[in-house]
Short mmCIF file of C-alpha atoms in Angstrom, two decimals:
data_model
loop_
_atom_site.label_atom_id
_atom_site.label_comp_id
_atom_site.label_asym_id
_atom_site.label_seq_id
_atom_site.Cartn_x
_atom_site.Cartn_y
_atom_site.Cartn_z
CA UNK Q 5 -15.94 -33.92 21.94
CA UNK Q 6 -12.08 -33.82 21.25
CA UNK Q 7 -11.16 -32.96 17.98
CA UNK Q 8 -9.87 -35.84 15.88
CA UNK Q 9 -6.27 -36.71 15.44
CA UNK Q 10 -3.95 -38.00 12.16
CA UNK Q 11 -3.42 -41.05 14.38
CA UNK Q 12 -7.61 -40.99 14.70
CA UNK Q 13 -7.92 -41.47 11.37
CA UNK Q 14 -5.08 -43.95 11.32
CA UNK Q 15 -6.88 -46.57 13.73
CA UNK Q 16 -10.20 -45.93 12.12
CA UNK Q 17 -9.13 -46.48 8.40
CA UNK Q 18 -6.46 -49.22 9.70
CA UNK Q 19 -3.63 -47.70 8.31
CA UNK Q 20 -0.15 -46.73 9.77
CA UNK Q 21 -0.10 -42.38 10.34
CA UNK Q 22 2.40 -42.59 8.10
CA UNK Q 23 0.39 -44.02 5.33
CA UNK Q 24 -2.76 -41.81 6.47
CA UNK Q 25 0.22 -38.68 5.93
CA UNK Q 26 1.50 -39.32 2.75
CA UNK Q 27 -2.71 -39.75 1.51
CA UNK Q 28 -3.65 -36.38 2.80
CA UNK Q 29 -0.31 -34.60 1.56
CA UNK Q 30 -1.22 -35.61 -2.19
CA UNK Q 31 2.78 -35.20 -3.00
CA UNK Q 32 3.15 -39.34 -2.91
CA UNK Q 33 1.57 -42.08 -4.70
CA UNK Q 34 -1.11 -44.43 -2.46
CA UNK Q 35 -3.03 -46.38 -3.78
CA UNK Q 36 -5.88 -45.47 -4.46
CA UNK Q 37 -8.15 -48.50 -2.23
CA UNK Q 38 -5.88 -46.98 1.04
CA UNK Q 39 -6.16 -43.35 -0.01
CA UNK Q 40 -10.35 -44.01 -0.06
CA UNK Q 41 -10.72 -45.99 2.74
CA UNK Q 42 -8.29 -43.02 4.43
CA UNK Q 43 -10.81 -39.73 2.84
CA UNK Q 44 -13.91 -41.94 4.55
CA UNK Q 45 -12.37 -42.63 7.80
CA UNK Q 46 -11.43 -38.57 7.41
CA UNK Q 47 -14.87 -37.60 7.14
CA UNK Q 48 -16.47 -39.48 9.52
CA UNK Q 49 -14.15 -38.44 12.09
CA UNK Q 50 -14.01 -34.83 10.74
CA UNK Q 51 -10.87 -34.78 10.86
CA UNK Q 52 -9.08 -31.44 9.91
CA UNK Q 53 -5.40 -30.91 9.86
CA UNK Q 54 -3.63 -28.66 12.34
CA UNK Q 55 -2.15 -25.48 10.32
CA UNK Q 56 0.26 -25.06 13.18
CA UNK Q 57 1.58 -28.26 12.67
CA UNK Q 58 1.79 -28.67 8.94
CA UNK Q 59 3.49 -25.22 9.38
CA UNK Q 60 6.41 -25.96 11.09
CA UNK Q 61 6.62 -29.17 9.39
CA UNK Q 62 7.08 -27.52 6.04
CA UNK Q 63 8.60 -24.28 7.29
CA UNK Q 64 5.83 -22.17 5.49
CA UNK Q 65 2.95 -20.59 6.70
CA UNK Q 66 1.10 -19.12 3.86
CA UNK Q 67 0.49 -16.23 5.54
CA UNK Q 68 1.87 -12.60 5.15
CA UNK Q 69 1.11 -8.92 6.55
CA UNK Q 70 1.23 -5.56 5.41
CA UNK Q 71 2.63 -2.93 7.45
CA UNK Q 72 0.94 0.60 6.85
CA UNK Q 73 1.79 4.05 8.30
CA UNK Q 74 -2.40 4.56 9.09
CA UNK Q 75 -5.55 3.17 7.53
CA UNK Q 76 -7.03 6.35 7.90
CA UNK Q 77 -5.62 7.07 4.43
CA UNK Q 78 -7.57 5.66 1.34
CA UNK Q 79 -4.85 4.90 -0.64
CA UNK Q 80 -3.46 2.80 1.89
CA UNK Q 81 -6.80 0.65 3.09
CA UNK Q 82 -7.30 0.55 -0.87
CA UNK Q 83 -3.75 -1.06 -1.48
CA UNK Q 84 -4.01 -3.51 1.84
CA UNK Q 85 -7.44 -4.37 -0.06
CA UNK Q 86 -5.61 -5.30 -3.25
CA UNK Q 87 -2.79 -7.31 -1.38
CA UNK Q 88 -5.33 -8.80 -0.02
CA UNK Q 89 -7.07 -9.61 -3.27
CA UNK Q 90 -4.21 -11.04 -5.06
CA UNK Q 91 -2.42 -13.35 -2.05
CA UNK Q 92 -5.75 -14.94 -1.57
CA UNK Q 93 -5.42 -16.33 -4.94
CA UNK Q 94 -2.38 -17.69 -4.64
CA UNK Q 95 -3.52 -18.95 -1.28
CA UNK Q 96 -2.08 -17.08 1.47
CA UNK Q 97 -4.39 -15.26 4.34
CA UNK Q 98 -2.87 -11.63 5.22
CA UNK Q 99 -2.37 -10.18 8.34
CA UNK Q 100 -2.74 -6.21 8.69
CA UNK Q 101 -0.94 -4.39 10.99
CA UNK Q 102 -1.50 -0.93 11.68
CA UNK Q 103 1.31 1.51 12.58
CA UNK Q 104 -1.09 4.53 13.44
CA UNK Q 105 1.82 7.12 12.53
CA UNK Q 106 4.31 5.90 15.02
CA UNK Q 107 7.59 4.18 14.68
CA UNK Q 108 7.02 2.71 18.29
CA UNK Q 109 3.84 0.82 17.41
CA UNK Q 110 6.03 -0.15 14.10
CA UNK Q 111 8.85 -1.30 16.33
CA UNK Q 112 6.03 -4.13 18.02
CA UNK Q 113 4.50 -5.06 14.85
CA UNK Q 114 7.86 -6.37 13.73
CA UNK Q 115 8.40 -7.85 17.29
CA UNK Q 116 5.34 -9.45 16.94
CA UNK Q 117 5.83 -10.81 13.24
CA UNK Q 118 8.85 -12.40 13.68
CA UNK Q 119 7.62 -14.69 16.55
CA UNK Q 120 4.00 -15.76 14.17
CA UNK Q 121 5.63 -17.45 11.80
CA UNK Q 122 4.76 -15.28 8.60
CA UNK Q 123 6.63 -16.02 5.33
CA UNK Q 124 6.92 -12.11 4.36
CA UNK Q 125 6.15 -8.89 4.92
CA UNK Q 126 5.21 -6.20 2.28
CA UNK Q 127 6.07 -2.88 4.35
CA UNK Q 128 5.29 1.11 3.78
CA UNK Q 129 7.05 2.49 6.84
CA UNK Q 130 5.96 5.10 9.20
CA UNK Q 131 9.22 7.01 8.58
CA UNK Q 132 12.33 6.62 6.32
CA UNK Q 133 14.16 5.42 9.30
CA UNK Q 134 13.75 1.41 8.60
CA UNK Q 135 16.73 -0.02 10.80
CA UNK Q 136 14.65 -1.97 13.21
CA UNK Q 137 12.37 -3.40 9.81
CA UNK Q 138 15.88 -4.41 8.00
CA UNK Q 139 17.48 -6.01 11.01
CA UNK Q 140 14.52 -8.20 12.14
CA UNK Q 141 14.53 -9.11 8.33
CA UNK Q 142 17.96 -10.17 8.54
CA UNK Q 143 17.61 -11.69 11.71
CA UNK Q 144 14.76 -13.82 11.24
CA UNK Q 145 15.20 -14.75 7.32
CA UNK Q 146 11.86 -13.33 6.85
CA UNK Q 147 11.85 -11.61 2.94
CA UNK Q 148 10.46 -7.86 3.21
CA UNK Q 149 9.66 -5.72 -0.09
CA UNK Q 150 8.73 -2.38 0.73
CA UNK Q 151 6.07 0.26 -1.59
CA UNK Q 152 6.92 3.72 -2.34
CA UNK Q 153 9.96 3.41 -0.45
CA UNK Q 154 13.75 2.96 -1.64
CA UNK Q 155 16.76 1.99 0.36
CA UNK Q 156 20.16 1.64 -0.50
CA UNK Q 157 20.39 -1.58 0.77
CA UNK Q 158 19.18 -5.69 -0.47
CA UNK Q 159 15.67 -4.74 0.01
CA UNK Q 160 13.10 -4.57 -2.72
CA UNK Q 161 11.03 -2.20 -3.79
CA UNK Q 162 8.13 -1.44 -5.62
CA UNK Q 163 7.97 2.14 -6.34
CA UNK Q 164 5.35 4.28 -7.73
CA UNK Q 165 6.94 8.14 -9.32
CA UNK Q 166 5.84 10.08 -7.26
CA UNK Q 167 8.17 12.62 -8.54
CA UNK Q 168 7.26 12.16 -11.82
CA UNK Q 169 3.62 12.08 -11.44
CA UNK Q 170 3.71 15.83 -8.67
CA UNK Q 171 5.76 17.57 -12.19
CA UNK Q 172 3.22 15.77 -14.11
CA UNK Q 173 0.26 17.20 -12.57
CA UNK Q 174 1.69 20.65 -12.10
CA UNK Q 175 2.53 20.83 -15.69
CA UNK Q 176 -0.94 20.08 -16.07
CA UNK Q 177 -1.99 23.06 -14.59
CA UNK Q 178 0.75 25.28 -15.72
CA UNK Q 179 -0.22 24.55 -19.06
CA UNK Q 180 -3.73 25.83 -18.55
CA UNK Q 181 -2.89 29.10 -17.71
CA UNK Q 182 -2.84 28.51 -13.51
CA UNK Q 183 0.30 30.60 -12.17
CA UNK Q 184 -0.49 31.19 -8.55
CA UNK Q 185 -0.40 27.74 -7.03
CA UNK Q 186 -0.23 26.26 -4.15
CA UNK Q 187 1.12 22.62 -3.55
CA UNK Q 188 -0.35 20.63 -0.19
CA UNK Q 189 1.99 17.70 0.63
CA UNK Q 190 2.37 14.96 3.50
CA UNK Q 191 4.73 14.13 6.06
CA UNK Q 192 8.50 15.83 5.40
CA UNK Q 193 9.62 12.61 7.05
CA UNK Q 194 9.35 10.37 3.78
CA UNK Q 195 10.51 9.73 0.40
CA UNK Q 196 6.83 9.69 -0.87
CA UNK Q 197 6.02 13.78 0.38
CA UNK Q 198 9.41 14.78 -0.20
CA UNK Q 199 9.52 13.37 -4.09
CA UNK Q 200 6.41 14.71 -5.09
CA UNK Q 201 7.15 18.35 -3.29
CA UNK Q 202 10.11 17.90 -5.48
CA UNK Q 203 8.08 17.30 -8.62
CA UNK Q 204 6.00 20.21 -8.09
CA UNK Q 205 8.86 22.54 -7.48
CA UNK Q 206 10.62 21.38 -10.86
CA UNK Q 207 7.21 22.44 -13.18
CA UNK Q 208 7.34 25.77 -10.99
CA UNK Q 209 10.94 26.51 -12.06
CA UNK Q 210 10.27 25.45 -15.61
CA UNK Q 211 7.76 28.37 -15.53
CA UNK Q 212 9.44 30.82 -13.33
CA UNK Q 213 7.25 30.94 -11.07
CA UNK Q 214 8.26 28.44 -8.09
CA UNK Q 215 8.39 30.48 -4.38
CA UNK Q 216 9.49 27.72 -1.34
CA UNK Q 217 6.25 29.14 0.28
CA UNK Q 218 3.81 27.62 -2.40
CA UNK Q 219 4.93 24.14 -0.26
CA UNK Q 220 2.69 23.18 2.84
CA UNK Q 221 4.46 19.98 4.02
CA UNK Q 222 3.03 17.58 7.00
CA UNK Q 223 -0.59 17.74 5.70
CA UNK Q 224 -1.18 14.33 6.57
CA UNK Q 225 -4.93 14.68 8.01
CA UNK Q 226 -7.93 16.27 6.61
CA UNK Q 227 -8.10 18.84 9.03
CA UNK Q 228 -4.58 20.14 8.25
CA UNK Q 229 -5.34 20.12 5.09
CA UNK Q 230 -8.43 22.04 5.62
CA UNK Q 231 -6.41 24.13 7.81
CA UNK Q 232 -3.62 24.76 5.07
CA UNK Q 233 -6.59 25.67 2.47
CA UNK Q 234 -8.13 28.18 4.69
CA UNK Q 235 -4.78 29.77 5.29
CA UNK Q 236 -3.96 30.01 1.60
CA UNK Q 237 -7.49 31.16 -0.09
CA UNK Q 238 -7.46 34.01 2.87
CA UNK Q 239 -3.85 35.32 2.10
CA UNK Q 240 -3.34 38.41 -0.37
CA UNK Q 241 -2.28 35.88 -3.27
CA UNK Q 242 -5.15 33.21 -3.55
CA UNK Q 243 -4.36 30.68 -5.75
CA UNK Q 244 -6.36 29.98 -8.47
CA UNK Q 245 -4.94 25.90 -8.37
CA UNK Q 246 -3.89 23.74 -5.55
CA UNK Q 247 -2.25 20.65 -5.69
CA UNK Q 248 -3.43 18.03 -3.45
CA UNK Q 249 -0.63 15.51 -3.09
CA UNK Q 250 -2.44 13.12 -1.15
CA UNK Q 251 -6.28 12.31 -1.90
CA UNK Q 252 -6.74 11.21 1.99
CA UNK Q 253 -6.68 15.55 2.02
CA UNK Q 254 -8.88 16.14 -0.60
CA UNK Q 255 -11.99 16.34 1.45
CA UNK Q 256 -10.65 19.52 3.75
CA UNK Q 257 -9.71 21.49 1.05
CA UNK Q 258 -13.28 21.05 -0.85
CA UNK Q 259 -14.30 22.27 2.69
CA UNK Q 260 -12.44 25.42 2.56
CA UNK Q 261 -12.81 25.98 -0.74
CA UNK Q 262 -16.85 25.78 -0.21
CA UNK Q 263 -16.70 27.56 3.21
CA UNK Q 264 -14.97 31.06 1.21
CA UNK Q 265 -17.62 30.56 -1.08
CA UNK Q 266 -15.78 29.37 -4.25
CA UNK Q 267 -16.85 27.28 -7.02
CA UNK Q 268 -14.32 24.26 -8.06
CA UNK Q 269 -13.62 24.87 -10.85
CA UNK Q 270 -14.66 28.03 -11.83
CA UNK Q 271 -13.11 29.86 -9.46
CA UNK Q 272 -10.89 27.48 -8.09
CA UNK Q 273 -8.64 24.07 -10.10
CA UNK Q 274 -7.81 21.25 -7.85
CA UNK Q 275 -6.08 18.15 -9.00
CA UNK Q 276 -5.41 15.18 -6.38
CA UNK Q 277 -2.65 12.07 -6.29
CA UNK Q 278 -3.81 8.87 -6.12
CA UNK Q 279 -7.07 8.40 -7.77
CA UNK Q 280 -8.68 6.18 -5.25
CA UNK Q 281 -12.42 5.17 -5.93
CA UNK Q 282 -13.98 8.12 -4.25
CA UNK Q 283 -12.48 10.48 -6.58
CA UNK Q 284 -14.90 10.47 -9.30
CA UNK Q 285 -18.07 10.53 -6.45
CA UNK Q 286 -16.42 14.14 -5.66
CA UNK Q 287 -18.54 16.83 -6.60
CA UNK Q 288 -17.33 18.34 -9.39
CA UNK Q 289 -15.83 14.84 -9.62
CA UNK Q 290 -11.58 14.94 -9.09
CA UNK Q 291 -8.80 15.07 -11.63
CA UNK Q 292 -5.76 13.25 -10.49
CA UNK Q 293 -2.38 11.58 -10.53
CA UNK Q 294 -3.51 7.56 -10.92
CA UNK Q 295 -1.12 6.24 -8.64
CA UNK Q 296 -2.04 2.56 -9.99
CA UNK Q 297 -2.82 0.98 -6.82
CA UNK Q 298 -4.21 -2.22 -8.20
CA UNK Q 299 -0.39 -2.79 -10.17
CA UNK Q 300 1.73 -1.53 -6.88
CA UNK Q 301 -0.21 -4.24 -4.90
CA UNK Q 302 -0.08 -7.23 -7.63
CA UNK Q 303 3.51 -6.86 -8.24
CA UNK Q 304 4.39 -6.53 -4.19
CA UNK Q 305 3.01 -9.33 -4.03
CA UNK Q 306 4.29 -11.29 -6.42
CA UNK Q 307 8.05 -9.95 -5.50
CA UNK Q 308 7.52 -11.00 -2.22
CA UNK Q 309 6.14 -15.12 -3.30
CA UNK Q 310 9.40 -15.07 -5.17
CA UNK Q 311 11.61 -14.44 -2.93
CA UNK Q 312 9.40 -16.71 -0.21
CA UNK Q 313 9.94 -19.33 -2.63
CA UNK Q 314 13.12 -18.99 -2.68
CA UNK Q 315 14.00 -17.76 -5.75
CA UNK Q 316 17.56 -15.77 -6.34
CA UNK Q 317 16.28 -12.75 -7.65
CA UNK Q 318 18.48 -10.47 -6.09
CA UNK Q 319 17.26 -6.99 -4.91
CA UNK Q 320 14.05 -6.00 -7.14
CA UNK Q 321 13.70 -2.26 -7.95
CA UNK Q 322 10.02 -1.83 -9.98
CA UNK Q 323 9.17 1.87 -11.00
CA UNK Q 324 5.59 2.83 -11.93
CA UNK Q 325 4.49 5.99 -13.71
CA UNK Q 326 1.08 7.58 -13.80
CA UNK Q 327 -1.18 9.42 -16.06
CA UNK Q 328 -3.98 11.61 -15.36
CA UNK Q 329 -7.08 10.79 -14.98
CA UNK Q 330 -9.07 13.72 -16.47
CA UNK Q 331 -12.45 14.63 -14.74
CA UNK Q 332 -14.41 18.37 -13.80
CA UNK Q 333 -12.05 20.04 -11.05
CA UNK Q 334 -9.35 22.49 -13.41
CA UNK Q 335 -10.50 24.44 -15.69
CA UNK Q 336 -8.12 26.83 -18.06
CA UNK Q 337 -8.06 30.31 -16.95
#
C-alpha cells in the first residue's frame, strides 16, 4: 500500500492542502471543525509527514553530529552519550561519526555532513590541524563549536583546563610526599595532551624536581600505556606515582603495575583524568581529575542551538575547571 500523501488527507477530509498544511503546522489559526475533521482524515489514512520535506521547507533539520577522534576512549563515548542526552530534549536526533584517529576519515565525515542537511556540528578533532572542518563550516553556513579545542579564529569553544586540572593533580601528589613521578600523556598532536603535559611539568618545577623524561607522550591506547608502565616500574628510578592523563589508559598501567607485583597504593599512587564511570569500579577504586563531562556536553550543546537559531552571539569561549575526586589509589609516603 502507498504511503499516504498531504494531498491524501486533503481529498479525504475535503479540504484544500493548503488548509490541511497550515492544521498540521499548529503555527496558524483553523478552526477548530476543519482542524478535526483534518486529525481524523490523518489517522485513518495514517498519514505521517515527510521529514525530508518539512526539512527543506523550513531550512532545519533538527539533527546534529558529533565528530570524535575514536570511541575507543571512554571519555569520548561518555560525552557523545551526554550530547546525546541533552539534544534529545530539545528535540534533535544526533548523528555520530567516528574519525578512528585519522584526519582522512575526518576529511569524509565533513564531506559527508555538509551534503545531509545537519544544522551543526559539535567537533573534537583528530588533530589540531582543523582547516578542512573551518572551511566546510564557512562554506556551507553550517555552525561548528568544538570541545577541548581552541582556535584563533570565529569558532567556539567549550574548553575543559586541562592544564589546570594535570598541575592540579600533580600538586596532589607532590604534596603527599611522591617525588619520583612519572606523567603518561596522549597524542603530542593536540592541545588536550600537550596542556596537561604542561600542567604536570609546572607542579614538577614548583618542587624542583621536573626531568623532560618523566613525560611519555602518544599513549593513546591501553597497550602503550601498559607498555610505558612496564618500561618505567623496570628502570633504576621506579616511581612511586604516575599520572595517568587519560583514563582510556588506566587499565594498562593497573596491568603493569599488578604484573611487577605491586600493590596500588601501597607501593604504588596512581591518579587518572577524566573520572568516567568506571573509575570508582577500579580496584582500589581511582582518584582523578573530574573532567565534568556531563557540563562540557550540556553547554556544547546549547552553544551550538544558539547559534543554529540564529542568535548573534559572536565567538563563545567557555572554560571549565576540575576538582578531584578523592578515592583509594595515592597514598602519602
Amino acid at each position: 500500500m502507498a504511503r499516504a500523501t498531504i494531498k491524501d488527507v486533503a481529498a479525504r477530509s475535503g479540504f484544500s492542502t493548503s488548509t490541511v498544511s497550515r492544521a498540521l503546522s499548529g503555527k496558524i489559526f483553523v478552526e477548530e471543525e476543519t482542524k478535526r475533521k483534518i486529525l481524523e482524515a490523518v489517522e485513518e489514512l495514517h498519514y505521517r509527514p515527510s521529514m525530508i520535506a518539512k526539512s527543506l521547507k523550513d531550512k532545519k533539520t533538527m539533527t546534529i553530529a558529533v565528530m570524535v577522534p575514536d570511541l575507543n576512549s571512554l571519555f569520548y563515548s561518555t560525552l557523545v552519550d551526554g550530547v546525546e542526552k541533552y539534544a534529545s530534549e530539545e528535540g534533535y536526533t544526533v548523528i555520530l561519526c567516528n574519525g578512528h584517529g585519522s584526519v582522512k576519515t575526518e576529511k569524509r565525515s565533513m564531506e559527508m555532513l555538509q551534503n545531509r542537511l545537519v544544522d551543526g556540528i559539535i567537533c573534537l578533532s583528530v588533530t589540531d590541524e582543523i582547516t578542512h572542518i573551518s572551511k566546510a563550516s564557512k562554506q556551507s553556513g553550517i555552525p561548528v563549536v568544538f570541545i577541548n579545542r581552541e582556535f584563533p579564529n570565529d569558532m567556539s569553544c567549550i574548553v575543559n583546563d586541562g592544564e589546570y586540572g594535570c598541575h592540579l593533580i600533580t600538586k596532589y601528589l607532590l604534596d603527599r610526599g611522591h617525588r619520583r613521578i612519572y606523567g603518561i600523556f596522549g597524542s603530542q598532536d593536540t592541545q588536550i595532551s600537550i596542556r596537561r603535559k604542561i600542567g604536570f611539568q609546572k607542579a614538577m618545577e614548583e618542587f624542583g624536581v621536573w626531568r623532560e623524561e618523566l613525560a611519555l607522550m602518544d599513549a593513546s591506547r591501553v597497550q602503550t600505556a601498559y607498555e610505558y608502565a612496564k618500561e618505567i616500574l623496570s628502570g633504576k628510578e621506579p616511581p612511586t606515582a604516575i599520572v595517568i592523563s587519560e583514563e582510556a589508559m588506566v587499565i594498562g598501567v593497573y596491568r603493569a603495575a599488578a604484573e611487577y607485583g605491586l600493590k596500588i597504593p601501597e607501593d604504588l599512587s596512581l591518579i587518572g583524568f577524566d573520572n568516567v564511570y568506571t573509575a570508582e569500579y577500579m580496584q582500589p577504586p581511582l582518584t582523578t581529575c573530574d573532567a565534568r563531562i556531563s557540563e562540557l556536553a550540556e553547554k556544547s550543546v546549547k552553544c551550538l542551538l544558539n547559534q543554529i537559531a540564529g542568535e548573534d552571539i559572536g565567538r563563545e569561549r567557555i572554560y571549565l575547571r576540575s576538582g578531584i575526586e578523592e578515592r583509594a589509589s595515592v597514598r602519602a609516603i
